[in-house]
PDB file of C-alpha atoms in Angstrom:
ATOM      1  CA  UNK A   8       0.042   0.011  -0.002  1.00 77.00           C
ATOM      2  CA  UNK A   9       1.271   3.529  -0.949  1.00 88.00           C
ATOM      3  CA  UNK A  10      -0.075   5.807   1.665  1.00 92.00           C
ATOM      4  CA  UNK A  11       1.794   9.038   1.129  1.00 94.00           C
ATOM      5  CA  UNK A  12       3.892  10.617  -1.696  1.00 95.00           C
ATOM      6  CA  UNK A  13       6.402  13.433  -1.000  1.00 96.00           C
ATOM      7  CA  UNK A  14       8.351  14.779  -3.880  1.00 97.00           C
ATOM      8  CA  UNK A  15       8.604  17.524  -6.548  1.00 97.00           C
ATOM      9  CA  UNK A  16       5.513  18.437  -8.445  1.00 96.00           C
ATOM     10  CA  UNK A  17       6.500  18.077 -12.141  1.00 96.00           C
ATOM     11  CA  UNK A  18       3.235  18.283 -14.016  1.00 94.00           C
ATOM     12  CA  UNK A  19      -0.371  19.290 -13.510  1.00 92.00           C
ATOM     13  CA  UNK A  20      -2.743  17.961 -16.145  1.00 89.00           C
ATOM     14  CA  UNK A  21      -6.148  17.756 -14.292  1.00 89.00           C
ATOM     15  CA  UNK A  22      -7.176  15.507 -12.915  1.00 90.00           C
ATOM     16  CA  UNK A  23      -3.705  13.988 -13.034  1.00 94.00           C
ATOM     17  CA  UNK A  24      -0.460  15.232 -11.452  1.00 95.00           C
ATOM     18  CA  UNK A  25       3.064  13.794 -11.785  1.00 96.00           C
ATOM     19  CA  UNK A  26       5.303  13.866  -8.720  1.00 97.00           C
ATOM     20  CA  UNK A  27       8.978  13.077  -8.916  1.00 97.00           C
ATOM     21  CA  UNK A  28      10.280  11.099  -6.000  1.00 96.00           C
ATOM     22  CA  UNK A  29      14.115  10.553  -6.252  1.00 95.00           C
ATOM     23  CA  UNK A  30      13.874  10.066  -9.971  1.00 95.00           C
ATOM     24  CA  UNK A  31      10.723   8.005 -10.053  1.00 95.00           C
ATOM     25  CA  UNK A  32       7.602   9.817 -11.439  1.00 96.00           C
ATOM     26  CA  UNK A  33       4.279   8.880  -9.789  1.00 96.00           C
ATOM     27  CA  UNK A  34       1.095   9.666 -11.747  1.00 97.00           C
ATOM     28  CA  UNK A  35      -1.701  10.573  -9.261  1.00 97.00           C
ATOM     29  CA  UNK A  36      -5.344  11.226  -9.940  1.00 96.00           C
ATOM     30  CA  UNK A  37      -6.830  13.853  -7.618  1.00 95.00           C
ATOM     31  CA  UNK A  38     -10.303  15.335  -7.037  1.00 93.00           C
ATOM     32  CA  UNK A  39     -10.288  18.913  -8.206  1.00 91.00           C
ATOM     33  CA  UNK A  40     -11.017  20.219  -4.706  1.00 88.00           C
ATOM     34  CA  UNK A  41      -7.573  18.918  -3.607  1.00 91.00           C
ATOM     35  CA  UNK A  42      -5.767  19.749  -6.911  1.00 90.00           C
ATOM     36  CA  UNK A  43      -6.725  23.430  -6.658  1.00 87.00           C
ATOM     37  CA  UNK A  44      -4.499  23.706  -3.538  1.00 87.00           C
ATOM     38  CA  UNK A  45      -1.340  22.475  -5.151  1.00 91.00           C
ATOM     39  CA  UNK A  46       1.538  24.991  -5.577  1.00 91.00           C
ATOM     40  CA  UNK A  47       3.199  25.719  -8.834  1.00 91.00           C
ATOM     41  CA  UNK A  48       5.225  23.005 -10.547  1.00 93.00           C
ATOM     42  CA  UNK A  49       8.762  22.837  -9.192  1.00 94.00           C
ATOM     43  CA  UNK A  50       7.600  22.978  -5.550  1.00 95.00           C
ATOM     44  CA  UNK A  51       7.765  20.044  -3.160  1.00 96.00           C
ATOM     45  CA  UNK A  52       4.464  18.540  -2.148  1.00 96.00           C
ATOM     46  CA  UNK A  53       3.172  16.020   0.349  1.00 95.00           C
ATOM     47  CA  UNK A  54       0.078  14.075  -0.869  1.00 96.00           C
ATOM     48  CA  UNK A  55      -1.896  11.360   0.951  1.00 96.00           C
ATOM     49  CA  UNK A  56      -2.812   8.583  -1.386  1.00 96.00           C
ATOM     50  CA  UNK A  57      -5.041   5.609  -1.883  1.00 96.00           C
ATOM     51  CA  UNK A  58      -3.612   2.789  -3.959  1.00 94.00           C
ATOM     52  CA  UNK A  59      -5.975   0.739  -6.167  1.00 92.00           C
ATOM     53  CA  UNK A  60      -4.857  -2.526  -7.769  1.00 89.00           C
ATOM     54  CA  UNK A  61      -6.923  -3.897 -10.699  1.00 85.00           C
ATOM     55  CA  UNK A  62      -6.317  -6.715 -13.150  1.00 85.00           C
ATOM     56  CA  UNK A  63      -5.502  -4.169 -15.886  1.00 87.00           C
ATOM     57  CA  UNK A  64      -3.958  -1.311 -13.955  1.00 85.00           C
ATOM     58  CA  UNK A  65      -2.432   0.084 -10.768  1.00 90.00           C
ATOM     59  CA  UNK A  66      -3.858   3.480  -9.804  1.00 93.00           C
ATOM     60  CA  UNK A  67      -3.001   6.152  -7.299  1.00 96.00           C
ATOM     61  CA  UNK A  68      -5.517   8.662  -6.031  1.00 96.00           C
ATOM     62  CA  UNK A  69      -4.223  11.719  -4.102  1.00 96.00           C
ATOM     63  CA  UNK A  70      -5.784  13.956  -1.427  1.00 94.00           C
ATOM     64  CA  UNK A  71      -5.095  17.142   0.564  1.00 87.00           C
ATOM     65  CA  UNK A  72      -5.028  15.372   3.834  1.00 88.00           C
ATOM     66  CA  UNK A  73      -6.085  12.148   5.656  1.00 90.00           C
ATOM     67  CA  UNK A  74      -9.690  13.364   6.129  1.00 87.00           C
ATOM     68  CA  UNK A  75     -10.201  13.754   2.399  1.00 89.00           C
ATOM     69  CA  UNK A  76      -8.737  10.347   1.870  1.00 92.00           C
ATOM     70  CA  UNK A  77     -10.901   8.806   4.618  1.00 91.00           C
ATOM     71  CA  UNK A  78     -14.077  10.253   2.991  1.00 91.00           C
ATOM     72  CA  UNK A  79     -13.043   8.850  -0.438  1.00 93.00           C
ATOM     73  CA  UNK A  80     -12.506   5.379   1.132  1.00 93.00           C
ATOM     74  CA  UNK A  81     -16.005   5.459   2.643  1.00 91.00           C
ATOM     75  CA  UNK A  82     -17.593   6.687  -0.599  1.00 92.00           C
ATOM     76  CA  UNK A  83     -16.115   3.867  -2.758  1.00 92.00           C
ATOM     77  CA  UNK A  84     -17.538   1.348  -0.310  1.00 90.00           C
ATOM     78  CA  UNK A  85     -21.114   2.372  -1.412  1.00 87.00           C
ATOM     79  CA  UNK A  86     -22.771   0.056  -3.918  1.00 86.00           C
ATOM     80  CA  UNK A  87     -22.223   1.035  -7.449  1.00 84.00           C
ATOM     81  CA  UNK A  88     -19.570   3.702  -6.608  1.00 88.00           C
ATOM     82  CA  UNK A  89     -16.075   3.023  -7.837  1.00 90.00           C
ATOM     83  CA  UNK A  90     -12.941   5.147  -7.523  1.00 92.00           C
ATOM     84  CA  UNK A  91     -13.681   7.098 -10.705  1.00 90.00           C
ATOM     85  CA  UNK A  92     -17.110   8.098  -9.707  1.00 91.00           C
ATOM     86  CA  UNK A  93     -15.915   8.949  -6.233  1.00 92.00           C
ATOM     87  CA  UNK A  94     -13.314  11.164  -7.845  1.00 91.00           C
ATOM     88  CA  UNK A  95     -16.012  12.958  -9.831  1.00 90.00           C
ATOM     89  CA  UNK A  96     -18.262  13.402  -6.761  1.00 91.00           C
ATOM     90  CA  UNK A  97     -15.379  14.869  -4.708  1.00 90.00           C
ATOM     91  CA  UNK A  98     -14.332  17.142  -7.666  1.00 91.00           C
ATOM     92  CA  UNK A  99     -17.858  18.560  -7.920  1.00 88.00           C
ATOM     93  CA  UNK A 100     -18.207  19.367  -4.194  1.00 87.00           C
ATOM     94  CA  UNK A 101     -15.971  19.797  -1.265  1.00 84.00           C
ATOM     95  CA  UNK A 102     -15.911  17.252   1.628  1.00 85.00           C
ATOM     96  CA  UNK A 103     -17.912  19.720   3.698  1.00 85.00           C
ATOM     97  CA  UNK A 104     -20.482  20.114   0.970  1.00 87.00           C
ATOM     98  CA  UNK A 105     -20.838  16.404   0.555  1.00 89.00           C
ATOM     99  CA  UNK A 106     -21.395  15.989   4.266  1.00 88.00           C
ATOM    100  CA  UNK A 107     -24.101  18.657   4.292  1.00 89.00           C
ATOM    101  CA  UNK A 108     -25.734  16.962   1.301  1.00 90.00           C
ATOM    102  CA  UNK A 109     -25.733  13.674   3.098  1.00 90.00           C
ATOM    103  CA  UNK A 110     -27.084  15.067   6.361  1.00 89.00           C
ATOM    104  CA  UNK A 111     -29.788  16.970   4.568  1.00 91.00           C
ATOM    105  CA  UNK A 112     -30.667  14.153   2.132  1.00 91.00           C
ATOM    106  CA  UNK A 113     -30.010  16.449  -0.768  1.00 92.00           C
ATOM    107  CA  UNK A 114     -30.428  14.294  -3.780  1.00 92.00           C
ATOM    108  CA  UNK A 115     -30.506  17.278  -6.150  1.00 92.00           C
ATOM    109  CA  UNK A 116     -26.943  18.272  -5.305  1.00 90.00           C
ATOM    110  CA  UNK A 117     -25.566  14.867  -6.254  1.00 91.00           C
ATOM    111  CA  UNK A 118     -27.529  14.189  -9.450  1.00 90.00           C
ATOM    112  CA  UNK A 119     -26.001  17.379 -11.007  1.00 88.00           C
ATOM    113  CA  UNK A 120     -22.671  15.306 -11.193  1.00 88.00           C
ATOM    114  CA  UNK A 121     -21.996  13.129 -14.182  1.00 87.00           C
ATOM    115  CA  UNK A 122     -22.583   9.504 -13.605  1.00 85.00           C
ATOM    116  CA  UNK A 123     -24.788  10.069 -10.609  1.00 89.00           C
ATOM    117  CA  UNK A 124     -28.387   9.166 -11.312  1.00 89.00           C
ATOM    118  CA  UNK A 125     -31.263   9.529  -8.882  1.00 91.00           C
ATOM    119  CA  UNK A 126     -31.176   5.878  -7.696  1.00 90.00           C
ATOM    120  CA  UNK A 127     -27.392   6.098  -7.146  1.00 89.00           C
ATOM    121  CA  UNK A 128     -27.725   9.341  -5.349  1.00 91.00           C
ATOM    122  CA  UNK A 129     -30.526   8.110  -3.102  1.00 91.00           C
ATOM    123  CA  UNK A 130     -28.506   4.942  -2.263  1.00 90.00           C
ATOM    124  CA  UNK A 131     -25.352   6.853  -1.623  1.00 90.00           C
ATOM    125  CA  UNK A 132     -27.138   9.221   0.832  1.00 90.00           C
ATOM    126  CA  UNK A 133     -28.627   6.272   2.705  1.00 89.00           C
ATOM    127  CA  UNK A 134     -25.418   4.345   2.951  1.00 89.00           C
ATOM    128  CA  UNK A 135     -23.186   7.305   3.830  1.00 89.00           C
ATOM    129  CA  UNK A 136     -25.402   8.702   6.586  1.00 84.00           C
ATOM    130  CA  UNK A 137     -24.175   5.970   9.005  1.00 78.00           C
ATOM    131  CA  UNK A 138     -20.624   6.010   7.767  1.00 80.00           C
ATOM    132  CA  UNK A 139     -20.035   9.709   8.198  1.00 79.00           C
ATOM    133  CA  UNK A 140     -20.536   9.451  12.009  1.00 69.00           C
ATOM    134  CA  UNK A 141     -17.058   7.756  12.189  1.00 62.00           C
ATOM    135  CA  UNK A 142     -15.306  10.626  10.346  1.00 64.00           C
ATOM    136  CA  UNK A 143     -14.054  13.759  11.852  1.00 60.00           C
ATOM    137  CA  UNK A 144     -12.981  16.746   9.744  1.00 57.00           C
ATOM    138  CA  UNK A 145     -10.901  19.635  10.718  1.00 51.00           C
ATOM    139  CA  UNK A 146      -7.382  19.162   9.350  1.00 46.00           C
ATOM    140  CA  UNK A 147      -5.914  22.121   7.555  1.00 41.00           C
ATOM    141  CA  UNK A 148      -5.309  21.517   3.904  1.00 40.00           C
ATOM    142  CA  UNK A 149      -1.694  22.265   2.965  1.00 41.00           C
ATOM    143  CA  UNK A 150       0.350  20.660   0.281  1.00 44.00           C
ATOM    144  CA  UNK A 151       3.350  22.855  -0.123  1.00 42.00           C
ATOM    145  CA  UNK A 152       6.693  22.109   1.513  1.00 41.00           C
ATOM    146  CA  UNK A 153       9.686  24.488   1.019  1.00 39.00           C
ATOM    147  CA  UNK A 154      12.344  22.873  -1.253  1.00 40.00           C
ATOM    148  CA  UNK A 155      15.918  23.032   0.060  1.00 39.00           C
ATOM    149  CA  UNK A 156      18.000  25.220  -2.124  1.00 38.00           C
ATOM    150  CA  UNK A 157      15.082  26.470  -4.205  1.00 38.00           C
ATOM    151  CA  UNK A 158      15.431  30.109  -5.164  1.00 33.00           C
ATOM    152  CA  UNK A 159      12.348  30.686  -7.198  1.00 33.00           C
ATOM    153  CA  UNK A 160       9.507  29.148  -9.138  1.00 36.00           C
ATOM    154  CA  UNK A 161       8.529  30.330 -12.654  1.00 34.00           C
ATOM    155  CA  UNK A 162       4.885  31.119 -12.858  1.00 37.00           C
ATOM    156  CA  UNK A 163       3.853  31.041 -16.515  1.00 41.00           C
ATOM    157  CA  UNK A 164       0.852  32.925 -17.802  1.00 42.00           C
ATOM    158  CA  UNK A 165      -2.326  31.032 -18.718  1.00 44.00           C
ATOM    159  CA  UNK A 166      -1.628  28.775 -21.714  1.00 50.00           C
ATOM    160  CA  UNK A 167      -3.395  29.396 -24.975  1.00 49.00           C
ATOM    161  CA  UNK A 168      -4.630  25.899 -24.628  1.00 82.00           C
ATOM    162  CA  UNK A 169      -6.228  26.499 -21.185  1.00 85.00           C
ATOM    163  CA  UNK A 170      -9.678  26.162 -22.650  1.00 87.00           C
ATOM    164  CA  UNK A 171      -9.013  22.845 -24.343  1.00 89.00           C
ATOM    165  CA  UNK A 172      -7.179  21.602 -21.221  1.00 89.00           C
ATOM    166  CA  UNK A 173     -10.075  22.402 -19.122  1.00 90.00           C
ATOM    167  CA  UNK A 174     -12.522  20.764 -21.403  1.00 91.00           C
ATOM    168  CA  UNK A 175     -10.343  17.600 -21.414  1.00 90.00           C
ATOM    169  CA  UNK A 176     -10.214  17.465 -17.686  1.00 90.00           C
ATOM    170  CA  UNK A 177     -14.008  17.732 -17.423  1.00 90.00           C
ATOM    171  CA  UNK A 178     -14.369  14.891 -19.829  1.00 91.00           C
ATOM    172  CA  UNK A 179     -11.856  12.886 -17.813  1.00 88.00           C
ATOM    173  CA  UNK A 180     -14.137  13.522 -14.776  1.00 86.00           C
ATOM    174  CA  UNK A 181     -17.062  12.069 -16.582  1.00 86.00           C
ATOM    175  CA  UNK A 182     -18.813  14.968 -18.351  1.00 88.00           C
ATOM    176  CA  UNK A 183     -19.820  14.575 -22.007  1.00 90.00           C
ATOM    177  CA  UNK A 184     -18.040  16.673 -24.723  1.00 92.00           C
ATOM    178  CA  UNK A 185     -21.121  18.756 -25.105  1.00 92.00           C
ATOM    179  CA  UNK A 186     -21.531  19.329 -21.316  1.00 91.00           C
ATOM    180  CA  UNK A 187     -17.772  20.165 -20.950  1.00 90.00           C
ATOM    181  CA  UNK A 188     -17.898  22.666 -23.981  1.00 92.00           C
ATOM    182  CA  UNK A 189     -20.922  24.463 -22.566  1.00 92.00           C
ATOM    183  CA  UNK A 190     -19.651  24.627 -19.017  1.00 91.00           C
ATOM    184  CA  UNK A 191     -16.234  26.062 -20.060  1.00 91.00           C
ATOM    185  CA  UNK A 192     -17.787  28.404 -22.627  1.00 91.00           C
ATOM    186  CA  UNK A 193     -20.075  29.784 -20.006  1.00 92.00           C
ATOM    187  CA  UNK A 194     -17.170  30.874 -17.645  1.00 91.00           C
ATOM    188  CA  UNK A 195     -14.328  31.390 -20.139  1.00 90.00           C
ATOM    189  CA  UNK A 196     -12.054  34.433 -19.770  1.00 89.00           C
ATOM    190  CA  UNK A 197      -8.677  34.727 -21.436  1.00 85.00           C
ATOM    191  CA  UNK A 198      -6.804  35.535 -18.272  1.00 86.00           C
ATOM    192  CA  UNK A 199      -7.916  32.260 -16.529  1.00 86.00           C
ATOM    193  CA  UNK A 200      -5.692  29.263 -16.311  1.00 85.00           C
ATOM    194  CA  UNK A 201      -7.049  25.735 -17.034  1.00 86.00           C
ATOM    195  CA  UNK A 202      -7.324  24.986 -13.270  1.00 85.00           C
ATOM    196  CA  UNK A 203      -9.302  28.267 -12.734  1.00 86.00           C
ATOM    197  CA  UNK A 204     -11.553  27.417 -15.742  1.00 89.00           C
ATOM    198  CA  UNK A 205     -12.331  23.992 -14.306  1.00 90.00           C
ATOM    199  CA  UNK A 206     -13.073  25.471 -10.936  1.00 86.00           C
ATOM    200  CA  UNK A 207     -15.439  28.102 -12.371  1.00 89.00           C
ATOM    201  CA  UNK A 208     -17.016  25.523 -14.593  1.00 89.00           C
ATOM    202  CA  UNK A 209     -17.773  23.145 -11.723  1.00 88.00           C
ATOM    203  CA  UNK A 210     -19.083  26.047  -9.632  1.00 84.00           C
ATOM    204  CA  UNK A 211     -21.429  26.946 -12.389  1.00 83.00           C
ATOM    205  CA  UNK A 212     -23.425  23.736 -11.945  1.00 74.00           C
ATOM    206  CA  UNK A 213     -23.427  23.846  -8.115  1.00 63.00           C
TER     207      UNK A 213
END
């Protein structure tokens, strides 16, 4: 089991990041709520992970802290909810928003997310109500760790491909091409980075 990764953030291609640990690059999938908090590439990061082994792949999922990871682990225990759908759910709403939705039985908040139908939402709310009692949230979310000897980090302006990158990320999270196009088009501004576009697009359906 790989429970934590600490290394240099090399790439951010939502929902994936690449972290270099002593020359080995770990590709990690992260919910957008966690990925938003990452520093610029070139910084050292500390990411809590959940390791999934399948017949056809070995996957790493990353989180801001142990609480986020604990919630993910509870969500994937629900019937009909795998890691990819759990990633989508926790990208579309924060852990706190999810807890509120469960406590209030808010089906509407969940069915707005791709891959979550009414039956899945209702089942998830019922199953999670009991499990959430065992979770306590309150850890501060902090990824960045100073890199010894680092003098500066180059912050590049938003890429010309930010729009297409944001659309690709939303599709990877489960949205259709048409949905992703519409969401990004509705919030697009030239000065926004791909991460900012994704954040605004997801907020637009909240």
